[in-house]
Amino acid sequence: MDSSASQHRIGFVSLGCPKNLVDSERILTQLRTEGYDIVNSYDNADMVIVNTCGFIDSAVQESLDAIGEALHENGKVIVTGCLGAKDNEIREVHPNVLAITGPHAYEEVMGHVHKYVPQPQHIPFENLVPDTGVKLTPRHYAYLKISEGCNHRCTFCIIPSMRGDLVSRPVGSVLDEAKRLANAGVRELLVISQDTSAYGVDVKHKTGFWDGQPVKTRMLELCAALGELGIWVRLHYVYPYPSVDEVIPLMAAGKILPYLDIPLQHANKRILKLMKRPGSAERTLERILNWRKICPDLTIRSTFIVGFPGETEEDFEELLQFLREAQLDRVGCFTYSDVEGAKANDLPDPVPEEIKQERYERFMQLQQEISAARLQQKIGRTMTVLIDEVDAEGAIGRSSADAPEIDGLVYLNGETGLEPGQFVEVRIEHADEYDLWGSLAG
């Protein structure tokens, strides 16, 4: 290795959610474009960038630990990401970090990099950065971030204080990126933001242009345009506003995947009000029934919080009853925990830890039964599966009902001749609480 290359090596640690992952990909793409070498160990890096998460206390601790490890192993560290919004908190624990920036501060990060590790004169990678940029996901799927920040002020969340209010990306820019990814072989786009249904609210849904055509900066028009790319399009973090009703026919027509990730958080009206969450359980149930009438194959994923301050046994029972009636396909659950800076910390009547845990277990037990029953209904059906990996035992993929990393898998035992990124038709033969098993149809 020549000495010039050895002076421009950057180590990178990426923590947190898919939105953070997209930030990491953008920074890495810029680093590669400018000729920096990305290395995967501390000891041969000239500097390390840590992209942090600060959403809940355990994530804050993980980020602080990662910064500490990078300082110990390397010594030259730049911090960015959500925890970077809490400059003092980081410096209190790690006063020796070189620089700190908040989330999606790409230019600032690059400015600090230039200061401590001068930009290479010769740029060996200029023609090697792919059209998609540097991706941290497998090459057949990618996250498409459509906006930053959030206009909600949920009492358990501090994201707006770290990432600011909603700022939607220009619709032409989002669609350009989507087309570039599709042309580069990406078979599935995962649309992400803090609030996907609110896309364009900040710019009053103004009309942009793409491919010479006017396109409104709004979820419906964005989804319609993405649906023309001929690949899977999956929606995440969708609030159940009335505007969501409009995209269900696109799902029924096969333009985008019949999949909605809707963070409902609770079903009791009083608790939702304390959380400062929109919607009510009755209205949500009504909407879900209507969506399923239009699109019977619709998969709904959601997340809930149990043990929120003030939650009584009756409130919790109401949540369980909602689960029984809603029959959601995929559900995540968290026990409430204080997050530094969140308004909910000050609410009266905190729920004791042992009751939180007991409610969590009851919640998950019920949802496991619901999930298992819904998966049993898929036995005997033939469905399209996107292959994610192939090993000596066979292939593993996902159906339209399964987002990567968070949902179930479809196992094809013995099918070692398939390729990641390939679509295949699979006849489902067996199911457990979360996953399916099948064989190639026809």
Tab-separated table of C-alpha atoms in Angstrom:
chain	number	residue	atom	x	y	z
A	1	MET	CA	0.000	0.000	0.000
A	2	ASP	CA	1.497	3.365	-0.944
A	3	SER	CA	2.010	5.901	1.820
A	4	SER	CA	-0.405	8.462	0.352
A	5	ALA	CA	-3.358	6.068	0.698
A	6	SER	CA	-2.382	5.223	4.246
A	7	GLN	CA	-2.880	8.865	5.270
A	8	HIS	CA	-6.534	8.999	4.240
A	9	ARG	CA	-8.143	6.048	5.981
A	10	ILE	CA	-11.440	6.582	7.806
A	11	GLY	CA	-13.053	4.070	10.166
A	12	PHE	CA	-16.849	4.242	10.459
A	13	VAL	CA	-19.316	3.024	13.114
A	14	SER	CA	-23.066	3.303	12.355
A	15	LEU	CA	-25.642	2.835	15.121
A	16	GLY	CA	-29.428	3.215	15.328
A	17	CYS	CA	-32.375	3.110	12.970
A	18	PRO	CA	-32.688	2.913	9.154
A	19	LYS	CA	-32.871	6.728	9.006
A	20	ASN	CA	-29.430	6.862	10.600
A	21	LEU	CA	-28.224	4.181	8.201
A	22	VAL	CA	-29.154	6.423	5.259
A	23	ASP	CA	-27.176	9.290	6.846
A	24	SER	CA	-24.186	6.935	7.182
A	25	GLU	CA	-24.488	5.886	3.529
A	26	ARG	CA	-24.453	9.535	2.410
A	27	ILE	CA	-21.365	10.377	4.459
A	28	LEU	CA	-19.568	7.228	3.256
A	29	THR	CA	-20.469	8.031	-0.354
A	30	GLN	CA	-19.006	11.536	0.007
A	31	LEU	CA	-15.855	10.169	1.669
A	32	ARG	CA	-15.347	7.654	-1.150
A	33	THR	CA	-16.056	10.293	-3.808
A	34	GLU	CA	-13.360	12.531	-2.292
A	35	GLY	CA	-10.829	9.704	-2.333
A	36	TYR	CA	-10.822	8.624	1.319
A	37	ASP	CA	-10.363	4.921	2.000
A	38	ILE	CA	-12.999	3.370	4.306
A	39	VAL	CA	-11.454	0.756	6.605
A	40	ASN	CA	-13.119	-1.685	8.977
A	41	SER	CA	-10.675	-1.664	11.873
A	42	TYR	CA	-9.614	0.976	14.364
A	43	ASP	CA	-5.867	0.368	14.304
A	44	ASN	CA	-5.203	1.251	10.665
A	45	ALA	CA	-7.624	4.218	10.498
A	46	ASP	CA	-6.382	7.823	10.582
A	47	MET	CA	-9.651	8.807	12.216
A	48	VAL	CA	-13.002	7.227	13.208
A	49	ILE	CA	-16.508	8.641	12.652
A	50	VAL	CA	-19.239	7.388	15.015
A	51	ASN	CA	-22.821	7.968	13.814
A	52	THR	CA	-24.840	7.807	17.035
A	53	CYS	CA	-28.409	7.105	18.149
A	54	GLY	CA	-30.023	8.984	21.041
A	55	PHE	CA	-33.638	7.816	20.956
A	56	ILE	CA	-33.853	5.909	24.275
A	57	ASP	CA	-31.484	5.640	27.225
A	58	SER	CA	-30.092	2.233	26.218
A	59	ALA	CA	-29.261	3.637	22.745
A	60	VAL	CA	-27.549	6.646	24.351
A	61	GLN	CA	-25.428	4.289	26.456
A	62	GLU	CA	-24.578	2.145	23.432
A	63	SER	CA	-23.492	5.284	21.552
A	64	LEU	CA	-21.367	6.559	24.451
A	65	ASP	CA	-19.747	3.114	24.756
A	66	ALA	CA	-18.993	3.048	21.009
A	67	ILE	CA	-17.394	6.520	21.210
A	68	GLY	CA	-15.319	5.372	24.199
A	69	GLU	CA	-14.166	2.244	22.370
A	70	ALA	CA	-13.182	4.258	19.282
A	71	LEU	CA	-11.235	6.737	21.443
A	72	HIS	CA	-9.475	3.932	23.261
A	73	GLU	CA	-8.620	1.965	20.115
A	74	ASN	CA	-7.825	4.875	17.802
A	75	GLY	CA	-7.823	8.245	19.630
A	76	LYS	CA	-9.086	10.493	16.793
A	77	VAL	CA	-12.889	10.508	16.781
A	78	ILE	CA	-15.641	12.638	15.195
A	79	VAL	CA	-19.192	12.151	16.511
A	80	THR	CA	-22.346	12.738	14.454
A	81	GLY	CA	-26.002	11.618	14.541
A	82	CYS	CA	-28.864	12.034	17.004
A	83	LEU	CA	-26.784	11.983	20.181
A	84	GLY	CA	-24.629	14.701	18.607
A	85	ALA	CA	-27.500	17.094	19.350
A	86	LYS	CA	-26.501	16.682	23.023
A	87	ASP	CA	-22.981	18.089	22.700
A	88	ASN	CA	-22.506	18.623	26.464
A	89	GLU	CA	-23.607	15.107	27.365
A	90	ILE	CA	-20.946	13.631	25.077
A	91	ARG	CA	-18.147	15.984	26.157
A	92	GLU	CA	-18.904	15.319	29.819
A	93	VAL	CA	-18.074	11.631	29.294
A	94	HIS	CA	-15.612	11.953	26.392
A	95	PRO	CA	-13.929	15.389	26.417
A	96	ASN	CA	-11.311	14.276	23.873
A	97	VAL	CA	-13.549	13.833	20.827
A	98	LEU	CA	-12.331	16.047	17.968
A	99	ALA	CA	-15.739	17.342	16.833
A	100	ILE	CA	-19.474	16.782	17.330
A	101	THR	CA	-22.311	17.399	14.872
A	102	GLY	CA	-26.036	16.600	14.999
A	103	PRO	CA	-27.982	14.344	12.604
A	104	HIS	CA	-27.982	14.751	8.776
A	105	ALA	CA	-25.117	17.300	8.974
A	106	TYR	CA	-23.196	15.915	5.996
A	107	GLU	CA	-21.316	19.089	5.044
A	108	GLU	CA	-20.301	19.774	8.653
A	109	VAL	CA	-18.993	16.227	9.038
A	110	MET	CA	-16.940	16.547	5.849
A	111	GLY	CA	-15.595	19.924	7.036
A	112	HIS	CA	-14.298	18.298	10.230
A	113	VAL	CA	-12.835	15.387	8.271
A	114	HIS	CA	-10.922	17.818	6.003
A	115	LYS	CA	-9.576	19.617	9.072
A	116	TYR	CA	-8.119	16.519	10.750
A	117	VAL	CA	-7.405	14.229	7.783
A	118	PRO	CA	-6.598	16.375	4.720
A	119	GLN	CA	-8.347	15.445	1.491
A	120	PRO	CA	-6.276	13.219	-0.842
A	121	GLN	CA	-4.668	15.004	-3.811
A	122	HIS	CA	-5.083	11.944	-5.986
A	123	ILE	CA	-8.614	10.535	-5.987
A	124	PRO	CA	-8.331	6.835	-6.847
A	125	PHE	CA	-12.018	6.085	-6.266
A	126	GLU	CA	-13.578	8.789	-8.416
A	127	ASN	CA	-14.820	6.304	-11.000
A	128	LEU	CA	-15.469	3.487	-8.548
A	129	VAL	CA	-18.337	4.967	-6.518
A	130	PRO	CA	-21.466	3.232	-7.862
A	131	ASP	CA	-24.484	5.230	-9.069
A	132	THR	CA	-26.291	4.161	-5.916
A	133	GLY	CA	-23.567	5.593	-3.674
A	134	VAL	CA	-22.092	3.456	-0.908
A	135	LYS	CA	-24.793	1.195	0.566
A	136	LEU	CA	-24.766	-0.598	3.917
A	137	THR	CA	-27.667	-2.918	3.002
A	138	PRO	CA	-27.469	-5.921	0.624
A	139	ARG	CA	-27.484	-4.731	-2.977
A	140	HIS	CA	-31.053	-5.922	-3.712
A	141	TYR	CA	-32.866	-3.651	-1.234
A	142	ALA	CA	-32.365	-0.064	-0.098
A	143	TYR	CA	-33.873	2.519	2.239
A	144	LEU	CA	-35.307	5.621	0.561
A	145	LYS	CA	-35.501	8.519	3.024
A	146	ILE	CA	-38.123	11.053	1.917
A	147	SER	CA	-37.952	13.627	4.717
A	148	GLU	CA	-36.191	14.693	7.903
A	149	GLY	CA	-37.666	15.652	11.274
A	150	CYS	CA	-41.217	15.521	12.601
A	151	ASN	CA	-44.037	17.943	13.471
A	152	HIS	CA	-45.503	15.744	16.222
A	153	ARG	CA	-44.679	16.321	19.866
A	154	CYS	CA	-45.285	12.849	21.329
A	155	THR	CA	-44.519	13.048	25.045
A	156	PHE	CA	-42.329	9.909	25.032
A	157	CYS	CA	-40.157	11.058	22.116
A	158	ILE	CA	-37.279	13.537	21.741
A	159	ILE	CA	-36.688	13.119	17.996
A	160	PRO	CA	-37.986	16.633	17.061
A	161	SER	CA	-35.503	18.156	19.530
A	162	MET	CA	-32.697	16.241	17.793
A	163	ARG	CA	-33.813	16.193	14.153
A	164	GLY	CA	-36.067	19.273	14.054
A	165	ASP	CA	-39.452	19.825	12.405
A	166	LEU	CA	-40.532	18.094	9.203
A	167	VAL	CA	-38.473	18.966	6.115
A	168	SER	CA	-39.575	17.054	3.001
A	169	ARG	CA	-37.076	16.270	0.259
A	170	PRO	CA	-38.008	17.619	-3.204
A	171	VAL	CA	-40.136	14.977	-4.920
A	172	GLY	CA	-37.950	15.040	-8.069
A	173	SER	CA	-34.844	14.341	-5.997
A	174	VAL	CA	-36.525	11.404	-4.193
A	175	LEU	CA	-37.713	9.883	-7.483
A	176	ASP	CA	-34.307	10.406	-9.136
A	177	GLU	CA	-32.689	8.462	-6.303
A	178	ALA	CA	-35.340	5.732	-6.527
A	179	LYS	CA	-34.810	5.327	-10.276
A	180	ARG	CA	-31.012	5.238	-9.852
A	181	LEU	CA	-31.371	2.485	-7.246
A	182	ALA	CA	-33.788	0.497	-9.445
A	183	ASN	CA	-31.456	0.813	-12.447
A	184	ALA	CA	-28.568	-0.439	-10.295
A	185	GLY	CA	-30.404	-3.676	-9.465
A	186	VAL	CA	-32.257	-2.805	-6.258
A	187	ARG	CA	-35.411	-4.957	-6.191
A	188	GLU	CA	-37.080	-3.432	-3.105
A	189	LEU	CA	-37.312	0.143	-1.819
A	190	LEU	CA	-38.161	0.731	1.843
A	191	VAL	CA	-39.664	4.225	2.139
A	192	ILE	CA	-38.713	5.769	5.490
A	193	SER	CA	-39.046	9.057	7.394
A	194	GLN	CA	-40.271	10.051	10.864
A	195	ASP	CA	-43.806	10.462	9.465
A	196	THR	CA	-44.293	9.206	5.907
A	197	SER	CA	-47.981	10.260	5.694
A	198	ALA	CA	-46.976	13.886	6.342
A	199	TYR	CA	-44.676	14.014	3.315
A	200	GLY	CA	-44.999	17.456	1.695
A	201	VAL	CA	-47.072	19.087	4.472
A	202	ASP	CA	-44.238	21.551	5.152
A	203	VAL	CA	-44.220	22.735	1.519
A	204	LYS	CA	-48.041	22.707	1.212
A	205	HIS	CA	-47.793	19.713	-1.164
A	206	LYS	CA	-46.319	21.908	-3.887
A	207	THR	CA	-45.952	20.519	-7.393
A	208	GLY	CA	-42.469	19.415	-8.385
A	209	PHE	CA	-41.264	17.882	-11.635
A	210	TRP	CA	-39.808	14.519	-12.524
A	211	ASP	CA	-39.139	13.049	-15.953
A	212	GLY	CA	-40.717	16.170	-17.427
A	213	GLN	CA	-44.016	15.515	-15.619
A	214	PRO	CA	-45.601	17.501	-12.748
A	215	VAL	CA	-45.710	15.489	-9.482
A	216	LYS	CA	-47.248	16.750	-6.233
A	217	THR	CA	-45.069	16.561	-3.095
A	218	ARG	CA	-47.501	14.195	-1.378
A	219	MET	CA	-47.493	10.549	-0.303
A	220	LEU	CA	-50.145	9.446	-2.830
A	221	GLU	CA	-48.413	10.935	-5.880
A	222	LEU	CA	-44.981	9.791	-4.649
A	223	CYS	CA	-46.262	6.219	-4.217
A	224	ALA	CA	-47.949	6.278	-7.651
A	225	ALA	CA	-44.656	7.331	-9.288
A	226	LEU	CA	-42.605	4.771	-7.307
A	227	GLY	CA	-45.158	2.124	-8.327
A	228	GLU	CA	-44.165	2.617	-11.980
A	229	LEU	CA	-40.560	1.467	-11.360
A	230	GLY	CA	-41.532	-2.223	-11.479
A	231	ILE	CA	-39.951	-3.136	-8.117
A	232	TRP	CA	-41.250	-3.704	-4.588
A	233	VAL	CA	-42.079	-0.492	-2.701
A	234	ARG	CA	-42.713	-0.835	1.053
A	235	LEU	CA	-44.048	1.973	3.293
A	236	HIS	CA	-42.743	2.477	6.839
A	237	TYR	CA	-43.700	4.852	9.706
A	238	VAL	CA	-47.126	5.760	8.319
A	239	TYR	CA	-49.475	7.678	10.650
A	240	PRO	CA	-53.121	6.620	10.132
A	241	TYR	CA	-54.300	9.950	8.674
A	242	PRO	CA	-57.240	9.989	6.218
A	243	SER	CA	-54.662	10.464	3.418
A	244	VAL	CA	-53.554	6.836	3.940
A	245	ASP	CA	-56.936	5.656	2.591
A	246	GLU	CA	-55.900	6.982	-0.831
A	247	VAL	CA	-52.844	4.700	-1.185
A	248	ILE	CA	-54.721	1.443	-0.418
A	249	PRO	CA	-56.092	1.156	-4.003
A	250	LEU	CA	-52.472	1.369	-5.273
A	251	MET	CA	-51.719	-1.640	-3.053
A	252	ALA	CA	-54.804	-3.504	-4.285
A	253	ALA	CA	-53.678	-2.862	-7.872
A	254	GLY	CA	-50.211	-4.298	-7.166
A	255	LYS	CA	-48.415	-0.965	-7.741
A	256	ILE	CA	-46.850	-0.895	-4.254
A	257	LEU	CA	-46.654	-3.661	-1.655
A	258	PRO	CA	-49.822	-4.288	0.404
A	259	TYR	CA	-47.936	-3.455	3.595
A	260	LEU	CA	-48.378	-0.655	6.137
A	261	ASP	CA	-46.102	-0.006	9.097
A	262	ILE	CA	-48.265	2.139	11.418
A	263	PRO	CA	-46.925	2.995	14.911
A	264	LEU	CA	-50.233	3.058	16.864
A	265	GLN	CA	-48.581	2.980	20.363
A	266	HIS	CA	-51.836	2.364	22.329
A	267	ALA	CA	-55.612	1.945	22.051
A	268	ASN	CA	-56.916	3.732	25.156
A	269	LYS	CA	-58.104	7.285	24.408
A	270	ARG	CA	-56.807	8.759	27.693
A	271	ILE	CA	-53.348	7.203	27.312
A	272	LEU	CA	-53.149	8.323	23.666
A	273	LYS	CA	-53.976	11.847	24.828
A	274	LEU	CA	-51.230	11.682	27.472
A	275	MET	CA	-48.869	10.480	24.727
A	276	LYS	CA	-50.082	13.315	22.439
A	277	ARG	CA	-50.819	10.788	19.729
A	278	PRO	CA	-53.407	11.302	16.980
A	279	GLY	CA	-56.389	9.025	16.394
A	280	SER	CA	-58.697	6.817	18.422
A	281	ALA	CA	-59.024	3.039	18.570
A	282	GLU	CA	-62.615	2.945	17.224
A	283	ARG	CA	-61.724	5.035	14.209
A	284	THR	CA	-58.537	3.035	13.615
A	285	LEU	CA	-60.449	-0.288	13.716
A	286	GLU	CA	-62.998	1.097	11.269
A	287	ARG	CA	-60.216	2.201	8.894
A	288	ILE	CA	-58.419	-1.168	9.130
A	289	LEU	CA	-61.665	-3.025	8.247
A	290	ASN	CA	-62.204	-0.714	5.299
A	291	TRP	CA	-58.585	-1.085	4.089
A	292	ARG	CA	-58.893	-4.872	4.199
A	293	LYS	CA	-62.136	-4.735	2.189
A	294	ILE	CA	-60.298	-2.854	-0.563
A	295	CYS	CA	-57.044	-4.835	-0.244
A	296	PRO	CA	-57.617	-8.266	1.387
A	297	ASP	CA	-53.887	-9.122	1.260
A	298	LEU	CA	-52.900	-6.051	3.298
A	299	THR	CA	-50.263	-6.730	5.986
A	300	ILE	CA	-50.283	-4.331	8.937
A	301	ARG	CA	-47.306	-3.955	11.263
A	302	SER	CA	-47.419	-1.753	14.345
A	303	THR	CA	-45.620	-0.915	17.573
A	304	PHE	CA	-47.069	-0.317	21.031
A	305	ILE	CA	-45.862	0.916	24.414
A	306	VAL	CA	-47.047	-0.785	27.608
A	307	GLY	CA	-46.608	0.597	31.118
A	308	PHE	CA	-46.902	4.260	30.071
A	309	PRO	CA	-47.283	6.559	33.139
A	310	GLY	CA	-50.897	6.440	34.340
A	311	GLU	CA	-51.776	3.192	32.484
A	312	THR	CA	-54.258	1.205	34.623
A	313	GLU	CA	-55.111	-2.480	34.346
A	314	GLU	CA	-58.375	-1.441	32.603
A	315	ASP	CA	-56.439	0.675	30.083
A	316	PHE	CA	-54.147	-2.257	29.367
A	317	GLU	CA	-57.114	-4.649	28.976
A	318	GLU	CA	-58.543	-2.220	26.421
A	319	LEU	CA	-55.266	-2.475	24.474
A	320	LEU	CA	-55.477	-6.299	24.527
A	321	GLN	CA	-59.079	-6.134	23.295
A	322	PHE	CA	-57.959	-3.853	20.464
A	323	LEU	CA	-55.330	-6.438	19.448
A	324	ARG	CA	-57.985	-9.186	19.379
A	325	GLU	CA	-60.235	-7.093	17.133
A	326	ALA	CA	-57.566	-5.542	14.882
A	327	GLN	CA	-55.816	-8.874	14.144
A	328	LEU	CA	-52.579	-7.100	13.182
A	329	ASP	CA	-50.042	-9.258	11.351
A	330	ARG	CA	-46.777	-8.004	12.846
A	331	VAL	CA	-46.444	-6.223	16.174
A	332	GLY	CA	-43.543	-4.895	18.236
A	333	CYS	CA	-43.919	-3.926	21.882
A	334	PHE	CA	-41.794	-1.845	24.263
A	335	THR	CA	-42.118	-1.279	27.973
A	336	TYR	CA	-42.128	2.439	28.692
A	337	SER	CA	-38.836	3.856	29.946
A	338	ASP	CA	-37.903	7.454	30.722
A	339	VAL	CA	-35.962	9.210	27.991
A	340	GLU	CA	-33.926	12.196	29.091
A	341	GLY	CA	-35.665	15.350	27.886
A	342	ALA	CA	-39.044	13.671	27.164
A	343	LYS	CA	-42.186	15.301	28.606
A	344	ALA	CA	-43.650	11.949	29.697
A	345	ASN	CA	-40.982	11.654	32.429
A	346	ASP	CA	-42.925	14.244	34.454
A	347	LEU	CA	-46.310	12.525	34.229
A	348	PRO	CA	-47.817	11.225	37.502
A	349	ASP	CA	-48.507	7.582	38.419
A	350	PRO	CA	-45.507	5.755	36.946
A	351	VAL	CA	-46.121	2.029	36.501
A	352	PRO	CA	-43.848	-0.241	38.608
A	353	GLU	CA	-41.224	-2.180	36.624
A	354	GLU	CA	-42.597	-5.631	37.538
A	355	ILE	CA	-46.098	-4.652	36.304
A	356	LYS	CA	-44.629	-3.237	33.062
A	357	GLN	CA	-42.834	-6.534	32.496
A	358	GLU	CA	-45.910	-8.622	33.328
A	359	ARG	CA	-48.028	-6.562	30.882
A	360	TYR	CA	-45.358	-6.886	28.201
A	361	GLU	CA	-45.414	-10.683	28.551
A	362	ARG	CA	-49.231	-10.849	28.411
A	363	PHE	CA	-49.243	-8.555	25.362
A	364	MET	CA	-46.628	-10.613	23.505
A	365	GLN	CA	-48.342	-13.911	24.383
A	366	LEU	CA	-51.624	-12.697	22.867
A	367	GLN	CA	-49.969	-11.228	19.780
A	368	GLN	CA	-47.965	-14.422	19.245
A	369	GLU	CA	-51.238	-16.376	19.126
A	370	ILE	CA	-52.731	-13.873	16.649
A	371	SER	CA	-49.621	-13.913	14.465
A	372	ALA	CA	-49.453	-17.735	14.464
A	373	ALA	CA	-53.137	-18.016	13.488
A	374	ARG	CA	-52.738	-15.492	10.657
A	375	LEU	CA	-49.685	-17.343	9.307
A	376	GLN	CA	-51.560	-20.685	9.401
A	377	GLN	CA	-54.025	-19.158	6.911
A	378	LYS	CA	-51.159	-18.829	4.413
A	379	ILE	CA	-50.478	-22.575	4.239
A	380	GLY	CA	-51.383	-23.880	0.771
A	381	ARG	CA	-51.073	-20.468	-0.853
A	382	THR	CA	-48.514	-19.564	-3.518
A	383	MET	CA	-46.726	-16.261	-2.982
A	384	THR	CA	-43.903	-14.242	-4.485
A	385	VAL	CA	-40.733	-14.316	-2.383
A	386	LEU	CA	-37.619	-12.148	-2.672
A	387	ILE	CA	-34.506	-14.202	-1.886
A	388	ASP	CA	-32.183	-12.561	0.674
A	389	GLU	CA	-29.518	-15.207	1.213
A	390	VAL	CA	-28.504	-18.693	0.132
A	391	ASP	CA	-26.349	-21.091	2.146
A	392	ALA	CA	-25.567	-24.819	2.237
A	393	GLU	CA	-28.995	-25.600	3.751
A	394	GLY	CA	-31.072	-23.686	1.217
A	395	ALA	CA	-32.490	-20.236	0.525
A	396	ILE	CA	-34.052	-17.678	2.862
A	397	GLY	CA	-36.341	-14.946	1.579
A	398	ARG	CA	-39.239	-12.663	2.423
A	399	SER	CA	-42.780	-12.288	1.146
A	400	SER	CA	-44.556	-8.962	0.615
A	401	ALA	CA	-45.646	-9.264	4.279
A	402	ASP	CA	-42.071	-9.202	5.591
A	403	ALA	CA	-39.798	-6.179	5.933
A	404	PRO	CA	-36.083	-6.972	6.382
A	405	GLU	CA	-34.676	-7.269	9.916
A	406	ILE	CA	-38.028	-6.757	11.720
A	407	ASP	CA	-40.540	-9.262	10.296
A	408	GLY	CA	-40.583	-12.963	9.474
A	409	LEU	CA	-38.728	-15.069	6.910
A	410	VAL	CA	-39.639	-17.663	4.304
A	411	TYR	CA	-37.373	-20.734	4.334
A	412	LEU	CA	-36.765	-22.826	1.200
A	413	ASN	CA	-34.835	-25.846	2.488
A	414	GLY	CA	-32.567	-27.500	-0.076
A	415	GLU	CA	-32.871	-24.711	-2.687
A	416	THR	CA	-29.155	-23.918	-2.980
A	417	GLY	CA	-29.263	-22.853	-6.638
A	418	LEU	CA	-31.068	-19.540	-6.113
A	419	GLU	CA	-29.482	-16.061	-5.975
A	420	PRO	CA	-30.003	-13.156	-3.536
A	421	GLY	CA	-32.236	-10.553	-5.204
A	422	GLN	CA	-34.161	-13.160	-7.200
A	423	PHE	CA	-37.989	-13.263	-7.137
A	424	VAL	CA	-39.483	-16.776	-6.978
A	425	GLU	CA	-42.976	-18.232	-6.591
A	426	VAL	CA	-43.262	-20.326	-3.434
A	427	ARG	CA	-45.979	-22.704	-2.245
A	428	ILE	CA	-46.297	-22.368	1.562
A	429	GLU	CA	-46.299	-25.706	3.424
A	430	HIS	CA	-45.625	-24.906	7.087
A	431	ALA	CA	-45.759	-21.968	9.542
A	432	ASP	CA	-44.865	-21.205	13.157
A	433	GLU	CA	-45.505	-17.987	15.146
A	434	TYR	CA	-43.347	-15.773	12.892
A	435	ASP	CA	-41.908	-17.629	9.875
A	436	LEU	CA	-42.998	-19.703	6.873
A	437	TRP	CA	-41.540	-22.732	5.078
A	438	GLY	CA	-42.263	-23.706	1.495
A	439	SER	CA	-41.014	-25.048	-1.828
A	440	LEU	CA	-40.730	-23.626	-5.319
A	441	ALA	CA	-44.064	-23.648	-7.125
A	442	GLY	CA	-44.354	-25.207	-10.542
